[in-house]
Amino acid sequence: MEVNGKVAVVTGAASGMGFAMAETFAGAGMKIVLADIEEAALERAVEQLTGAGHDAIGVRTDVSRLSEIEALADATIKQFGGVHVLCNNAGVGVGAPVGGTSIADWKWTLDIDLWGPIYGVEIFLPLIEEQGEGHINSTASMAGLYAGASLGAYNVAKHGVVALMASLERDLRWRESKVRASVLCPGPINTNIVDSERNRDPEDAARHVASAQGQKFWEFLTRTLASGMDPSEVGPMVLDAIVEEKFWVLTHPEMGEIVTGQNRAMLDDQRLTR
């Protein structure tokens, strides 16, 4: 797909991988709609792009609300007249074991990490198909391919995103659509997802149930991400998937051995790997 002059919408675009995508797309000649729940950070991100001569706007968006995804689509059409690319990137995380995760934590995680992409696909797909071609990418995780301990709600959401995008891609092929789909499964990236509760409603956040297991894992994850890949490296990977019509976007292909080992064990002795 040729992207120069096309319109891209990116959620979670004020920082991290989302901003990296927006900046990369803008550098390729695309018009950008940045969506994020953090207004101040969103304004700074838009100013950074427009200050560099790119055509970009920001729309404050809570992806867990269908009405705000609809408003995002309306703002995009009003500004640019159409949309060709959607990147469902906004996401949060909670460190807690299954059985030790509050219902509020389950709901918060699934509303943003899974329902956000579902809403995005449902609202934007018809608009993208009107253009004759386009692409929808959603950010999952290696946790969408391998469900480790202490991330139950996140694992469920990200496995759902992988299934959503694989189903979408096969449905699009079945009806011979020129719109393509892809899924981003990043490994350790130096983003601020470990601080995602900063955007959570305080009353809802108070329902979080802390556990020793979850806290220990979160400390480990914080250290791991701090030394992870720079988000700026991810934007070109997603752009390549859009241009070359690839489905899988893996930032750390070497981590695929974890998935391979799990599948091998499933077939060999039906036991779950650690």
Coordinates of C-alpha atoms in Angstrom, one line a residue:
M1 CA 0.0 0.0 0.0
E2 CA 1.3 3.5 -0.9
V3 CA 1.0 5.7 2.2
N4 CA 2.1 9.1 1.0
G5 CA -0.8 11.6 1.3
K6 CA -3.0 9.0 3.2
V7 CA -4.6 9.6 6.6
A8 CA -3.7 7.6 9.7
V9 CA -5.4 7.5 13.1
V10 CA -3.2 6.3 16.0
T11 CA -4.6 5.8 19.6
G12 CA -2.3 6.0 22.6
A13 CA -0.3 8.4 20.4
A14 CA 0.9 10.9 22.9
S15 CA 3.9 8.8 23.9
G16 CA 5.8 5.6 23.5
M17 CA 5.0 3.3 20.6
G18 CA 2.0 5.3 19.6
F19 CA 4.0 8.5 19.1
A20 CA 6.7 6.5 17.3
M21 CA 4.1 5.3 14.8
A22 CA 2.6 8.8 14.3
E23 CA 6.1 10.3 13.8
T24 CA 7.1 7.6 11.4
F25 CA 3.9 7.8 9.4
A26 CA 4.2 11.6 9.2
G27 CA 7.7 11.2 7.9
A28 CA 6.3 9.0 5.2
G29 CA 4.0 11.8 4.1
M30 CA 0.8 10.8 5.9
K31 CA -1.7 13.1 7.6
I32 CA -2.0 12.1 11.2
V33 CA -4.8 12.1 13.8
L34 CA -3.3 11.5 17.3
A35 CA -5.7 10.2 19.9
D36 CA -4.9 9.9 23.6
I37 CA -6.5 10.3 27.0
E38 CA -3.7 12.6 28.3
E39 CA -4.5 16.0 27.0
A40 CA -1.3 17.8 27.9
A41 CA 0.9 15.1 26.5
L42 CA -1.3 14.9 23.4
E43 CA -0.9 18.7 22.8
R44 CA 2.9 18.4 23.1
A45 CA 2.9 15.5 20.7
V46 CA 0.8 17.3 18.1
E47 CA 3.0 20.4 18.4
Q48 CA 6.1 18.3 17.9
L49 CA 4.7 17.0 14.6
T50 CA 3.2 20.2 13.3
G51 CA 6.4 22.1 14.3
A52 CA 8.3 19.8 12.0
G53 CA 6.0 20.7 9.2
H54 CA 3.6 17.7 9.3
D55 CA -0.2 17.8 9.0
A56 CA -1.5 16.5 12.3
I57 CA -4.3 17.1 14.8
G58 CA -5.0 15.7 18.3
V59 CA -8.3 14.3 19.6
R60 CA -8.6 13.6 23.3
T61 CA -10.0 10.0 23.4
D62 CA -10.9 7.4 26.0
V63 CA -10.9 4.2 23.9
S64 CA -13.0 2.3 26.4
R65 CA -16.0 4.4 25.4
L66 CA -17.7 3.7 22.1
S67 CA -19.0 7.2 21.9
E68 CA -15.5 8.7 22.0
I69 CA -14.3 6.3 19.2
E70 CA -17.2 7.6 17.2
A71 CA -16.3 11.1 17.9
L72 CA -12.7 10.4 16.9
A73 CA -13.9 9.1 13.6
D74 CA -16.1 12.1 13.1
A75 CA -13.2 14.5 13.9
T76 CA -11.0 12.6 11.4
I77 CA -13.5 12.8 8.6
K78 CA -14.2 16.5 9.3
Q79 CA -10.5 17.4 9.2
F80 CA -9.2 15.2 6.4
G81 CA -12.3 13.9 4.6
G82 CA -11.4 10.2 5.0
V83 CA -9.2 7.7 6.7
H84 CA -6.9 4.9 5.4
V85 CA -5.0 3.6 8.4
L86 CA -6.0 2.9 12.0
C87 CA -3.6 1.8 14.7
N88 CA -5.3 0.6 17.9
N89 CA -2.4 1.2 20.2
A90 CA -3.7 2.5 23.5
G91 CA -3.2 0.0 26.3
V92 CA -2.8 -0.5 30.1
G93 CA -1.6 -3.2 32.4
V94 CA -2.2 -4.7 35.8
G95 CA 0.1 -7.1 37.6
A96 CA -1.9 -9.7 39.4
P97 CA -2.6 -13.4 39.3
V98 CA -5.8 -14.9 38.2
G99 CA -7.9 -15.3 41.3
G100 CA -6.2 -12.3 42.8
T101 CA -7.4 -9.7 40.3
S102 CA -10.3 -7.5 41.3
I103 CA -13.3 -7.3 39.0
A104 CA -12.5 -3.6 38.7
D105 CA -9.0 -4.5 37.4
W106 CA -10.4 -7.0 35.0
K107 CA -12.9 -4.6 33.6
W108 CA -10.5 -1.7 33.3
T109 CA -7.9 -3.8 31.5
L110 CA -10.4 -5.5 29.1
D111 CA -12.3 -2.2 28.4
I112 CA -9.2 -0.5 27.2
D113 CA -7.0 -3.3 25.8
L114 CA -9.7 -5.4 24.1
W115 CA -12.9 -3.4 23.8
G116 CA -10.8 -0.4 22.6
P117 CA -9.6 -2.3 19.5
I118 CA -13.0 -3.9 19.0
Y119 CA -14.6 -0.5 18.9
G120 CA -11.9 0.8 16.6
V121 CA -12.5 -1.9 14.1
E122 CA -16.2 -1.7 14.2
I123 CA -16.3 2.1 13.7
F124 CA -13.3 2.6 11.4
L125 CA -13.5 -0.4 9.1
P126 CA -16.5 0.8 7.0
L127 CA -14.8 4.3 6.7
I128 CA -11.5 2.7 5.6
E129 CA -13.3 0.4 3.1
E130 CA -14.9 3.5 1.5
Q131 CA -11.4 4.5 0.4
G132 CA -10.9 1.3 -1.6
E133 CA -7.8 0.3 0.4
G134 CA -6.3 0.7 3.8
H135 CA -5.0 -1.0 6.9
I136 CA -5.9 -1.7 10.5
N137 CA -3.2 -2.6 13.0
S138 CA -3.7 -3.4 16.7
T139 CA -1.1 -3.6 19.4
A140 CA -1.2 -6.9 21.2
S141 CA 1.9 -8.2 23.0
M142 CA 4.0 -11.3 23.3
A143 CA 1.6 -11.8 26.1
G144 CA -1.0 -12.4 23.4
L145 CA 1.0 -15.4 22.2
Y146 CA 2.2 -16.8 25.6
A147 CA 0.3 -16.4 28.8
G148 CA 2.8 -16.1 31.6
A149 CA 2.1 -15.8 35.4
S150 CA 1.0 -12.6 37.2
L151 CA -0.6 -10.9 34.1
G152 CA -4.0 -12.7 33.9
A153 CA -6.2 -9.8 32.7
Y154 CA -3.5 -8.5 30.4
N155 CA -2.9 -11.9 28.9
V156 CA -6.6 -12.5 28.2
A157 CA -7.0 -9.1 26.6
K158 CA -3.9 -9.4 24.4
H159 CA -4.8 -13.0 23.3
G160 CA -8.2 -11.5 22.4
V161 CA -6.5 -8.8 20.3
V162 CA -4.5 -11.4 18.4
A163 CA -7.7 -13.4 17.7
L164 CA -9.5 -10.2 16.7
M165 CA -6.9 -9.2 14.1
A166 CA -6.4 -12.8 12.7
S167 CA -10.2 -13.1 12.3
L168 CA -10.4 -9.7 10.7
E169 CA -7.6 -10.4 8.2
R170 CA -9.1 -13.8 7.2
D171 CA -12.6 -12.2 6.9
L172 CA -11.1 -9.4 4.7
R173 CA -9.4 -12.0 2.5
W174 CA -12.5 -14.1 2.2
R175 CA -14.5 -11.2 0.8
E176 CA -11.5 -10.1 -1.4
S177 CA -11.3 -6.7 0.3
K178 CA -8.2 -4.5 -0.4
V179 CA -8.1 -3.5 3.3
R180 CA -5.5 -5.5 5.3
A181 CA -5.0 -6.1 9.0
S182 CA -1.9 -6.7 11.2
V183 CA -1.1 -7.3 14.8
L184 CA 1.9 -5.8 16.7
C185 CA 3.3 -8.2 19.3
P186 CA 6.1 -6.3 21.1
G187 CA 8.5 -7.7 23.5
P188 CA 10.2 -5.5 26.1
I189 CA 9.8 -1.8 25.0
N190 CA 10.8 1.1 27.1
T191 CA 7.4 2.7 27.5
N192 CA 5.4 4.0 30.5
I193 CA 2.8 1.2 30.5
V194 CA 4.0 0.3 34.0
D195 CA 2.6 3.7 35.1
S196 CA -0.7 3.3 33.2
E197 CA -2.8 3.8 36.4
R198 CA -1.9 7.5 36.2
N199 CA -4.8 7.8 33.8
R200 CA -7.3 5.7 35.8
D201 CA -10.2 7.1 37.7
P202 CA -9.1 7.4 41.3
E203 CA -12.3 5.8 42.6
D204 CA -11.9 2.9 40.3
A205 CA -8.2 2.6 41.0
A206 CA -9.0 2.3 44.7
R207 CA -10.6 -1.1 43.8
H208 CA -7.3 -2.5 42.7
V209 CA -6.3 -5.5 44.8
A210 CA -2.6 -5.7 45.5
S211 CA -0.8 -9.0 45.9
A212 CA 2.7 -10.0 46.8
Q213 CA 3.0 -12.0 43.6
G214 CA 1.7 -9.2 41.5
Q215 CA 3.9 -6.6 43.1
K216 CA 7.0 -8.7 42.7
F217 CA 6.3 -9.3 39.1
W218 CA 5.6 -5.6 38.5
E219 CA 8.9 -4.6 40.0
F220 CA 10.6 -7.2 37.6
L221 CA 8.6 -5.8 34.6
T222 CA 9.6 -2.2 35.5
R223 CA 13.3 -3.1 35.4
T224 CA 12.9 -5.2 32.2
L225 CA 11.1 -2.4 30.3
A226 CA 13.6 0.2 31.5
S227 CA 16.3 -1.6 29.5
G228 CA 14.0 -2.5 26.6
M229 CA 13.9 -1.4 23.0
D230 CA 13.5 2.3 22.3
P231 CA 9.9 2.9 21.0
S232 CA 11.3 4.8 18.1
E233 CA 12.4 1.5 16.6
V234 CA 8.8 0.2 16.5
G235 CA 7.3 2.8 14.2
P236 CA 9.2 1.7 11.1
M237 CA 8.2 -1.9 11.8
V238 CA 4.5 -1.1 11.7
L239 CA 4.9 1.1 8.6
D240 CA 6.7 -1.8 6.9
A241 CA 3.8 -4.1 7.7
I242 CA 1.3 -1.6 6.2
V243 CA 3.3 -1.0 3.1
E244 CA 4.3 -4.7 2.5
E245 CA 0.9 -6.1 3.8
K246 CA 2.5 -8.2 6.5
F247 CA 0.3 -9.6 9.3
W248 CA 2.7 -10.3 12.2
V249 CA 4.8 -7.5 13.6
L250 CA 7.3 -8.9 16.1
T251 CA 9.8 -6.6 17.7
H252 CA 11.8 -9.4 19.3
P253 CA 11.6 -12.4 16.9
E254 CA 13.9 -14.4 19.1
M255 CA 11.1 -14.5 21.7
G256 CA 9.2 -16.7 19.3
E257 CA 11.0 -19.7 20.7
I258 CA 8.8 -19.4 23.8
V259 CA 5.7 -19.8 21.6
T260 CA 7.3 -22.6 19.6
G261 CA 8.3 -24.4 22.8
Q262 CA 4.8 -24.1 24.1
N263 CA 3.2 -25.4 20.9
R264 CA 5.7 -28.3 20.8
A265 CA 4.9 -29.3 24.3
M266 CA 1.2 -29.1 23.5
L267 CA 1.6 -31.7 20.7
D268 CA 4.2 -33.9 22.5
D269 CA 2.8 -34.4 25.9
Q270 CA -0.1 -32.0 26.4
R271 CA 1.6 -30.3 29.3
L272 CA 1.9 -26.5 29.7
T273 CA 5.4 -25.1 29.6
R274 CA 6.6 -22.8 32.4

